[in-house]
Amino acid sequence: MFSKRSDGVKVKGLDPVTKAAPFFMPGRIGAQNFMKTQFRCEPIDEFLSRQRKLGNTYTYTHLMIASLVRLLYLRPKLNYFINNCVTYEHKDITICMVAKKKLTDEAEDVDLKFHFTGRESLQQIKEYVDKTIAENITEDSVYGTTKDADILGKLPAWLFRLVMRIIRWMDRHNCMPKSLIEASCFHCSVFLTNLKSIKLDAIQHHLYEFGNASLFVAMGKERMSPVVEKNKELKLGKVMNIGITMDERVADGFYFAKSLRLWKDIFENLDCLLAPMPEDGSKKLTIKKRKKSKAKKSKVKTVKAKKEKEKKQKKEKPDKKLILLEKQHLKEEKEKLKEEKERKREELREEKKILKFEKKNKKVAE
């Protein structure tokens, strides 16, 4: 009915296949793809420890939100959504997540919504997220989503169904009020769930048919697992599983694969999140890999030198077996020479005896 939305703008210039995909798969549930990937925790822990020494206390949640904000800013197709078979782009980067007021069964769940431009630094994101969480997890606080859900929950079932049909129709035809979209946790760029906080591994969550979230990301609890290093060596490493659910209609597989590689690069070089993105709209991310400290370098050099020295010594050292064989051979030769000398001495003695005997015989004959 209406071409304009309060939370998105219509995407123009799409290729025919991408434009036709929503008509073949009109529902979000029928177009979802599931994926599980692993992030190494060593670079994350090293970054958190280094920042803690500088007085900055970040958590895995801060890093996850900041990395997603940066990723969606650099890869805008991930911020697309489909509504009534038409492709739109969110006007900002919106991340929704659920927080419990207390870690008890009876405690209330609060659906939180964070809005970003995509250019924010990690520190700016941390301050905004912490402030929003602190304001809404107190016992007396009432978040907008909770308030609206409470009003609808008091309606009789038949009237609730009718109201939801009207809301769905309004959303489908782009005439849903801005206040309702803001209150809805289903209208966002990414829905994030931090299962690490409740000590669970990542799950692969479905997308919501209501709303316009095209990405669902689940963080799992970190654990020890066999990993293959870049030098193809198998080691035991600390990893965190990430469950990703995506709407395949917003981009092709190549785009998603390239985006995932970029996301992993960000997590391996988290220093790139410390500085905000340029105001001129530049979307090129400069990932500077940290140089090893001189102390570490010198240590590596000494270890290498020691190994080289040991190898050299091993090459220079003759084989023990050969040495023993040579010694035995020399001993045998000495014994042979000794025997030869004794034999010659015996022969000389015998000759002397014969000469002596002959001399005596001559004297007697005379």
CSV table of C-alpha atoms in Angstrom, one decimal:
chain,number,residue,atom,x,y,z
A,1,MET,CA,0.0,0.0,0.0
A,2,PHE,CA,2.7,2.5,1.0
A,3,SER,CA,6.2,2.4,-0.4
A,4,LYS,CA,7.9,4.2,2.5
A,5,ARG,CA,8.7,2.7,5.9
A,6,SER,CA,9.9,4.4,9.1
A,7,ASP,CA,12.7,1.8,9.7
A,8,GLY,CA,13.9,1.1,6.1
A,9,VAL,CA,14.3,2.3,2.6
A,10,LYS,CA,13.5,0.3,-0.6
A,11,VAL,CA,16.6,-1.1,-2.3
A,12,LYS,CA,16.8,-0.3,-6.1
A,13,GLY,CA,18.9,-1.8,-8.8
A,14,LEU,CA,18.8,-5.4,-7.6
A,15,ASP,CA,19.7,-8.2,-10.1
A,16,PRO,CA,16.8,-10.3,-11.5
A,17,VAL,CA,17.5,-13.4,-9.4
A,18,THR,CA,17.7,-11.5,-6.1
A,19,LYS,CA,14.6,-9.6,-6.9
A,20,ALA,CA,12.7,-12.7,-7.8
A,21,ALA,CA,13.8,-14.8,-4.8
A,22,PRO,CA,11.2,-13.4,-2.3
A,23,PHE,CA,8.4,-14.3,-4.7
A,24,PHE,CA,9.6,-18.0,-4.7
A,25,MET,CA,10.2,-17.9,-0.9
A,26,PRO,CA,7.6,-15.4,0.5
A,27,GLY,CA,8.2,-16.5,4.1
A,28,ARG,CA,11.3,-15.9,6.2
A,29,ILE,CA,11.1,-19.3,7.8
A,30,GLY,CA,11.3,-21.0,4.4
A,31,ALA,CA,14.3,-19.0,3.4
A,32,GLN,CA,16.5,-19.4,6.4
A,33,ASN,CA,19.9,-21.0,6.4
A,34,PHE,CA,21.7,-22.4,9.5
A,35,MET,CA,25.4,-22.3,10.1
A,36,LYS,CA,27.8,-23.0,13.0
A,37,THR,CA,31.3,-21.6,13.2
A,38,GLN,CA,34.1,-21.4,15.8
A,39,PHE,CA,36.0,-18.3,17.0
A,40,ARG,CA,39.4,-18.7,18.7
A,41,CYS,CA,39.3,-17.2,22.2
A,42,GLU,CA,43.1,-16.7,22.7
A,43,PRO,CA,43.1,-13.4,20.6
A,44,ILE,CA,40.0,-12.2,22.5
A,45,ASP,CA,41.4,-13.0,26.0
A,46,GLU,CA,44.7,-11.4,25.1
A,47,PHE,CA,42.9,-8.2,23.9
A,48,LEU,CA,40.7,-8.1,27.0
A,49,SER,CA,43.7,-8.6,29.3
A,50,ARG,CA,45.7,-5.9,27.6
A,51,GLN,CA,42.8,-3.4,27.7
A,52,ARG,CA,42.1,-4.2,31.4
A,53,LYS,CA,45.7,-3.1,32.2
A,54,LEU,CA,44.9,0.2,30.4
A,55,GLY,CA,41.8,0.6,32.6
A,56,ASN,CA,39.2,-0.4,30.0
A,57,THR,CA,36.9,-3.3,31.1
A,58,TYR,CA,35.3,-4.9,28.1
A,59,THR,CA,33.4,-8.2,27.9
A,60,TYR,CA,32.7,-10.8,25.2
A,61,THR,CA,29.2,-9.2,24.8
A,62,HIS,CA,30.7,-5.8,24.1
A,63,LEU,CA,33.1,-7.2,21.5
A,64,MET,CA,30.3,-9.3,19.8
A,65,ILE,CA,28.0,-6.3,19.5
A,66,ALA,CA,30.8,-4.0,18.3
A,67,SER,CA,32.0,-6.5,15.7
A,68,LEU,CA,28.4,-7.0,14.4
A,69,VAL,CA,27.9,-3.2,14.1
A,70,ARG,CA,31.2,-2.9,12.2
A,71,LEU,CA,30.4,-5.9,10.0
A,72,LEU,CA,27.0,-4.7,9.0
A,73,TYR,CA,28.4,-1.2,8.3
A,74,LEU,CA,31.1,-2.7,6.0
A,75,ARG,CA,28.8,-5.3,4.4
A,76,PRO,CA,25.4,-3.4,3.9
A,77,LYS,CA,23.6,-6.3,2.3
A,78,LEU,CA,23.5,-8.1,5.7
A,79,ASN,CA,21.4,-5.1,6.8
A,80,TYR,CA,18.7,-5.8,4.2
A,81,PHE,CA,15.3,-7.3,5.0
A,82,ILE,CA,12.3,-8.6,3.0
A,83,ASN,CA,8.8,-7.3,3.5
A,84,ASN,CA,5.9,-8.3,1.3
A,85,CYS,CA,8.4,-9.7,-1.3
A,86,VAL,CA,10.2,-6.3,-1.5
A,87,THR,CA,13.8,-5.8,-0.4
A,88,TYR,CA,14.5,-2.9,2.0
A,89,GLU,CA,17.6,-1.7,3.9
A,90,HIS,CA,17.4,-0.7,7.5
A,91,LYS,CA,18.0,3.0,8.1
A,92,ASP,CA,20.4,2.2,11.0
A,93,ILE,CA,22.0,-0.8,12.5
A,94,THR,CA,19.7,-2.2,15.2
A,95,ILE,CA,20.7,-5.0,17.5
A,96,CYS,CA,18.2,-6.7,19.8
A,97,MET,CA,18.9,-9.0,22.7
A,98,VAL,CA,17.2,-10.4,25.8
A,99,ALA,CA,18.4,-9.7,29.3
A,100,LYS,CA,17.1,-11.2,32.6
A,101,LYS,CA,16.6,-8.8,35.5
A,102,LYS,CA,17.8,-11.6,37.8
A,103,LEU,CA,19.2,-15.1,37.1
A,104,THR,CA,16.2,-16.9,38.5
A,105,ASP,CA,13.3,-18.8,36.9
A,106,GLU,CA,10.7,-16.2,38.0
A,107,ALA,CA,12.8,-13.2,36.9
A,108,GLU,CA,11.4,-11.0,34.1
A,109,ASP,CA,12.9,-11.0,30.6
A,110,VAL,CA,13.7,-7.6,29.1
A,111,ASP,CA,14.0,-7.2,25.3
A,112,LEU,CA,16.6,-4.5,24.7
A,113,LYS,CA,17.1,-2.6,21.4
A,114,PHE,CA,20.3,-0.8,20.5
A,115,HIS,CA,20.6,1.7,17.6
A,116,PHE,CA,23.9,2.4,15.9
A,117,THR,CA,25.2,4.3,12.9
A,118,GLY,CA,27.9,1.8,12.3
A,119,ARG,CA,30.8,4.2,12.7
A,120,GLU,CA,31.0,4.0,16.6
A,121,SER,CA,34.2,2.9,18.4
A,122,LEU,CA,34.2,0.0,20.8
A,123,GLN,CA,34.3,2.5,23.8
A,124,GLN,CA,31.2,4.4,22.5
A,125,ILE,CA,29.3,1.1,22.0
A,126,LYS,CA,30.3,-0.1,25.5
A,127,GLU,CA,29.1,3.1,27.2
A,128,TYR,CA,25.8,3.1,25.3
A,129,VAL,CA,25.1,-0.7,25.9
A,130,ASP,CA,26.0,-0.6,29.6
A,131,LYS,CA,23.9,2.5,30.2
A,132,THR,CA,20.8,1.0,28.4
A,133,ILE,CA,21.2,-2.3,30.3
A,134,ALA,CA,21.6,-0.5,33.7
A,135,GLU,CA,18.5,1.6,33.1
A,136,ASN,CA,16.3,-1.4,32.3
A,137,ILE,CA,17.3,-4.3,34.5
A,138,THR,CA,16.3,-2.6,37.8
A,139,GLU,CA,13.2,-4.1,39.5
A,140,ASP,CA,11.0,-1.0,39.1
A,141,SER,CA,12.0,-0.3,35.5
A,142,VAL,CA,9.5,-1.1,32.7
A,143,TYR,CA,10.9,-1.3,29.1
A,144,GLY,CA,8.7,-0.2,26.2
A,145,THR,CA,8.3,-3.8,24.8
A,146,THR,CA,7.3,-5.1,28.2
A,147,LYS,CA,4.7,-2.4,28.6
A,148,ASP,CA,3.1,-3.1,25.1
A,149,ALA,CA,3.2,-6.8,25.7
A,150,ASP,CA,1.5,-6.3,29.1
A,151,ILE,CA,-1.3,-4.3,27.5
A,152,LEU,CA,-1.9,-6.9,24.7
A,153,GLY,CA,-1.6,-9.8,27.2
A,154,LYS,CA,-4.6,-8.4,29.1
A,155,LEU,CA,-6.9,-8.7,26.1
A,156,PRO,CA,-9.1,-11.7,25.5
A,157,ALA,CA,-7.6,-14.3,23.2
A,158,TRP,CA,-10.0,-13.5,20.3
A,159,LEU,CA,-9.3,-9.8,20.5
A,160,PHE,CA,-5.5,-10.4,20.8
A,161,ARG,CA,-5.6,-12.5,17.6
A,162,LEU,CA,-7.6,-9.7,15.8
A,163,VAL,CA,-5.2,-7.0,17.0
A,164,MET,CA,-2.2,-9.1,15.9
A,165,ARG,CA,-3.8,-9.6,12.4
A,166,ILE,CA,-4.2,-5.9,12.1
A,167,ILE,CA,-0.6,-5.2,13.2
A,168,ARG,CA,0.7,-7.9,10.8
A,169,TRP,CA,-1.3,-6.4,7.9
A,170,MET,CA,-0.1,-2.9,8.8
A,171,ASP,CA,3.5,-4.1,8.9
A,172,ARG,CA,3.2,-5.9,5.6
A,173,HIS,CA,1.8,-2.8,3.9
A,174,ASN,CA,4.3,-0.4,5.5
A,175,CYS,CA,1.8,1.5,7.7
A,176,MET,CA,2.8,0.2,11.1
A,177,PRO,CA,3.4,3.2,13.5
A,178,LYS,CA,7.0,4.0,14.3
A,179,SER,CA,6.3,3.7,18.1
A,180,LEU,CA,5.2,0.1,17.6
A,181,ILE,CA,8.2,-0.7,15.4
A,182,GLU,CA,10.5,0.8,18.1
A,183,ALA,CA,8.7,-1.3,20.8
A,184,SER,CA,9.0,-4.5,18.8
A,185,CYS,CA,12.1,-6.6,19.4
A,186,PHE,CA,11.3,-8.5,16.1
A,187,HIS,CA,12.1,-5.4,14.0
A,188,CYS,CA,15.9,-5.2,14.0
A,189,SER,CA,19.0,-5.9,11.9
A,190,VAL,CA,20.4,-8.7,14.1
A,191,PHE,CA,18.9,-10.6,17.1
A,192,LEU,CA,21.7,-11.6,19.4
A,193,THR,CA,21.5,-14.1,22.2
A,194,ASN,CA,24.3,-14.5,24.7
A,195,LEU,CA,24.1,-18.2,25.8
A,196,LYS,CA,27.6,-17.9,27.2
A,197,SER,CA,26.1,-15.9,30.1
A,198,ILE,CA,24.0,-18.9,31.2
A,199,LYS,CA,26.8,-21.4,30.5
A,200,LEU,CA,25.2,-23.0,27.3
A,201,ASP,CA,26.7,-23.8,24.0
A,202,ALA,CA,25.5,-22.0,20.9
A,203,ILE,CA,22.2,-23.0,19.3
A,204,GLN,CA,20.9,-22.4,15.7
A,205,HIS,CA,17.8,-20.3,16.4
A,206,HIS,CA,15.1,-19.8,13.8
A,207,LEU,CA,14.2,-16.4,12.3
A,208,TYR,CA,11.0,-14.7,13.2
A,209,GLU,CA,8.2,-14.6,10.6
A,210,PHE,CA,6.9,-11.5,12.3
A,211,GLY,CA,9.2,-8.5,12.1
A,212,ASN,CA,12.2,-8.0,9.8
A,213,ALA,CA,15.3,-9.5,11.4
A,214,SER,CA,17.4,-11.2,8.7
A,215,LEU,CA,20.1,-12.4,11.0
A,216,PHE,CA,20.1,-14.3,14.3
A,217,VAL,CA,23.4,-14.8,16.1
A,218,ALA,CA,23.8,-17.1,19.2
A,219,MET,CA,27.0,-16.9,21.3
A,220,GLY,CA,28.0,-20.1,23.0
A,221,LYS,CA,30.1,-20.8,26.1
A,222,GLU,CA,33.8,-21.0,25.5
A,223,ARG,CA,35.4,-24.5,25.8
A,224,MET,CA,38.6,-26.4,25.1
A,225,SER,CA,38.7,-28.2,21.8
A,226,PRO,CA,41.3,-29.7,19.3
A,227,VAL,CA,42.3,-27.0,16.7
A,228,VAL,CA,44.6,-27.0,13.7
A,229,GLU,CA,47.1,-24.1,13.7
A,230,LYS,CA,48.2,-22.3,10.6
A,231,ASN,CA,51.4,-24.5,10.4
A,232,LYS,CA,49.0,-27.5,10.3
A,233,GLU,CA,49.9,-28.6,13.8
A,234,LEU,CA,47.1,-30.1,15.9
A,235,LYS,CA,46.8,-28.4,19.4
A,236,LEU,CA,44.3,-28.0,22.2
A,237,GLY,CA,42.8,-24.5,22.0
A,238,LYS,CA,40.0,-22.4,23.6
A,239,VAL,CA,37.1,-21.8,21.2
A,240,MET,CA,33.7,-20.3,21.2
A,241,ASN,CA,30.9,-21.7,19.0
A,242,ILE,CA,28.7,-19.2,17.1
A,243,GLY,CA,25.3,-20.2,15.7
A,244,ILE,CA,24.2,-18.1,12.7
A,245,THR,CA,20.8,-18.1,11.0
A,246,MET,CA,20.4,-16.0,7.9
A,247,ASP,CA,17.7,-15.1,5.4
A,248,GLU,CA,19.2,-16.3,2.1
A,249,ARG,CA,17.1,-13.9,0.1
A,250,VAL,CA,19.1,-10.8,1.1
A,251,ALA,CA,22.4,-11.9,-0.4
A,252,ASP,CA,24.1,-14.8,-2.2
A,253,GLY,CA,26.4,-17.5,-0.7
A,254,PHE,CA,29.6,-15.7,-1.9
A,255,TYR,CA,28.6,-12.5,-0.1
A,256,PHE,CA,27.8,-14.4,3.2
A,257,ALA,CA,31.1,-16.3,3.0
A,258,LYS,CA,33.2,-13.2,2.4
A,259,SER,CA,31.3,-11.5,5.3
A,260,LEU,CA,32.1,-14.4,7.6
A,261,ARG,CA,35.8,-14.2,6.7
A,262,LEU,CA,35.8,-10.5,7.4
A,263,TRP,CA,34.1,-11.1,10.8
A,264,LYS,CA,36.7,-13.7,11.8
A,265,ASP,CA,39.5,-11.2,10.8
A,266,ILE,CA,37.9,-8.6,13.0
A,267,PHE,CA,37.9,-11.0,16.0
A,268,GLU,CA,41.6,-12.0,15.3
A,269,ASN,CA,42.6,-8.3,15.2
A,270,LEU,CA,40.2,-6.6,17.7
A,271,ASP,CA,42.3,-3.4,17.9
A,272,CYS,CA,40.6,-2.3,14.7
A,273,LEU,CA,37.4,-1.7,16.8
A,274,LEU,CA,39.0,0.9,19.1
A,275,ALA,CA,38.9,3.7,16.5
A,276,PRO,CA,35.6,4.9,15.0
A,277,MET,CA,35.0,4.6,11.2
A,278,PRO,CA,35.7,7.8,9.2
A,279,GLU,CA,32.9,10.4,9.0
A,280,ASP,CA,33.3,10.7,5.2
A,281,GLY,CA,31.5,7.3,4.7
A,282,SER,CA,34.6,5.3,3.8
A,283,LYS,CA,33.9,1.6,4.3
A,284,LYS,CA,37.4,0.3,4.1
A,285,LEU,CA,38.5,-1.5,7.2
A,286,THR,CA,42.2,-1.4,8.0
A,287,ILE,CA,43.2,-4.4,10.0
A,288,LYS,CA,46.7,-3.9,11.5
A,289,LYS,CA,48.1,-7.0,12.9
A,290,ARG,CA,49.9,-6.4,16.2
A,291,LYS,CA,53.7,-6.8,16.2
A,292,LYS,CA,55.3,-9.0,18.8
A,293,SER,CA,57.1,-7.2,21.6
A,294,LYS,CA,60.9,-7.1,21.5
A,295,ALA,CA,61.1,-9.2,24.6
A,296,LYS,CA,59.1,-12.0,22.9
A,297,LYS,CA,61.1,-11.6,19.7
A,298,SER,CA,64.4,-11.9,21.5
A,299,LYS,CA,63.1,-15.0,23.4
A,300,VAL,CA,62.0,-16.6,20.1
A,301,LYS,CA,65.5,-15.8,18.6
A,302,THR,CA,67.3,-17.3,21.6
A,303,VAL,CA,65.2,-20.5,21.4
A,304,LYS,CA,65.8,-20.7,17.7
A,305,ALA,CA,69.6,-20.2,18.2
A,306,LYS,CA,69.6,-22.9,20.9
A,307,LYS,CA,67.9,-25.3,18.6
A,308,GLU,CA,70.3,-24.6,15.8
A,309,LYS,CA,73.3,-25.1,18.1
A,310,GLU,CA,71.9,-28.4,19.3
A,311,LYS,CA,71.4,-29.5,15.6
A,312,LYS,CA,75.0,-28.5,14.8
A,313,GLN,CA,76.4,-30.3,17.8
A,314,LYS,CA,74.4,-33.4,16.8
A,315,LYS,CA,75.9,-33.2,13.3
A,316,GLU,CA,79.4,-32.7,14.7
A,317,LYS,CA,79.2,-35.5,17.3
A,318,PRO,CA,80.2,-38.8,15.7
A,319,ASP,CA,78.1,-41.9,16.3
A,320,LYS,CA,78.8,-43.8,19.6
A,321,LYS,CA,78.6,-47.1,17.9
A,322,LEU,CA,81.2,-46.2,15.3
A,323,ILE,CA,83.5,-44.9,18.1
A,324,LEU,CA,83.2,-48.3,20.0
A,325,LEU,CA,83.9,-50.2,16.8
A,326,GLU,CA,87.0,-48.2,16.1
A,327,LYS,CA,88.2,-48.7,19.6
A,328,GLN,CA,87.7,-52.4,19.4
A,329,HIS,CA,89.5,-52.5,16.1
A,330,LEU,CA,92.5,-50.6,17.5
A,331,LYS,CA,92.6,-53.0,20.5
A,332,GLU,CA,92.6,-56.0,18.2
A,333,GLU,CA,95.4,-54.5,16.1
A,334,LYS,CA,97.4,-53.8,19.2
A,335,GLU,CA,97.0,-57.4,20.4
A,336,LYS,CA,98.0,-58.7,17.0
A,337,LEU,CA,101.2,-56.5,17.1
A,338,LYS,CA,101.9,-57.7,20.5
A,339,GLU,CA,101.5,-61.4,19.5
A,340,GLU,CA,103.7,-60.8,16.4
A,341,LYS,CA,106.5,-59.3,18.7
A,342,GLU,CA,106.3,-62.2,21.0
A,343,ARG,CA,106.5,-64.7,18.2
A,344,LYS,CA,109.6,-62.9,16.8
A,345,ARG,CA,111.2,-62.9,20.2
A,346,GLU,CA,110.6,-66.7,20.5
A,347,GLU,CA,112.2,-67.3,17.1
A,348,LEU,CA,115.2,-65.3,18.1
A,349,ARG,CA,115.6,-67.3,21.3
A,350,GLU,CA,115.3,-70.5,19.4
A,351,GLU,CA,118.0,-69.3,16.9
A,352,LYS,CA,120.3,-68.3,19.8
A,353,LYS,CA,119.8,-71.7,21.5
A,354,ILE,CA,120.7,-73.5,18.2
A,355,LEU,CA,123.9,-71.4,17.7
A,356,LYS,CA,124.9,-72.1,21.3
A,357,PHE,CA,124.4,-75.8,20.9
A,358,GLU,CA,126.4,-75.8,17.6
A,359,LYS,CA,129.3,-74.0,19.3
A,360,LYS,CA,129.4,-76.6,22.1
A,361,ASN,CA,129.5,-79.4,19.6
A,362,LYS,CA,132.4,-77.9,17.8
A,363,LYS,CA,134.4,-77.5,21.0
A,364,VAL,CA,133.8,-81.2,21.9
A,365,ALA,CA,134.8,-82.3,18.4
A,366,GLU,CA,138.1,-80.4,18.6
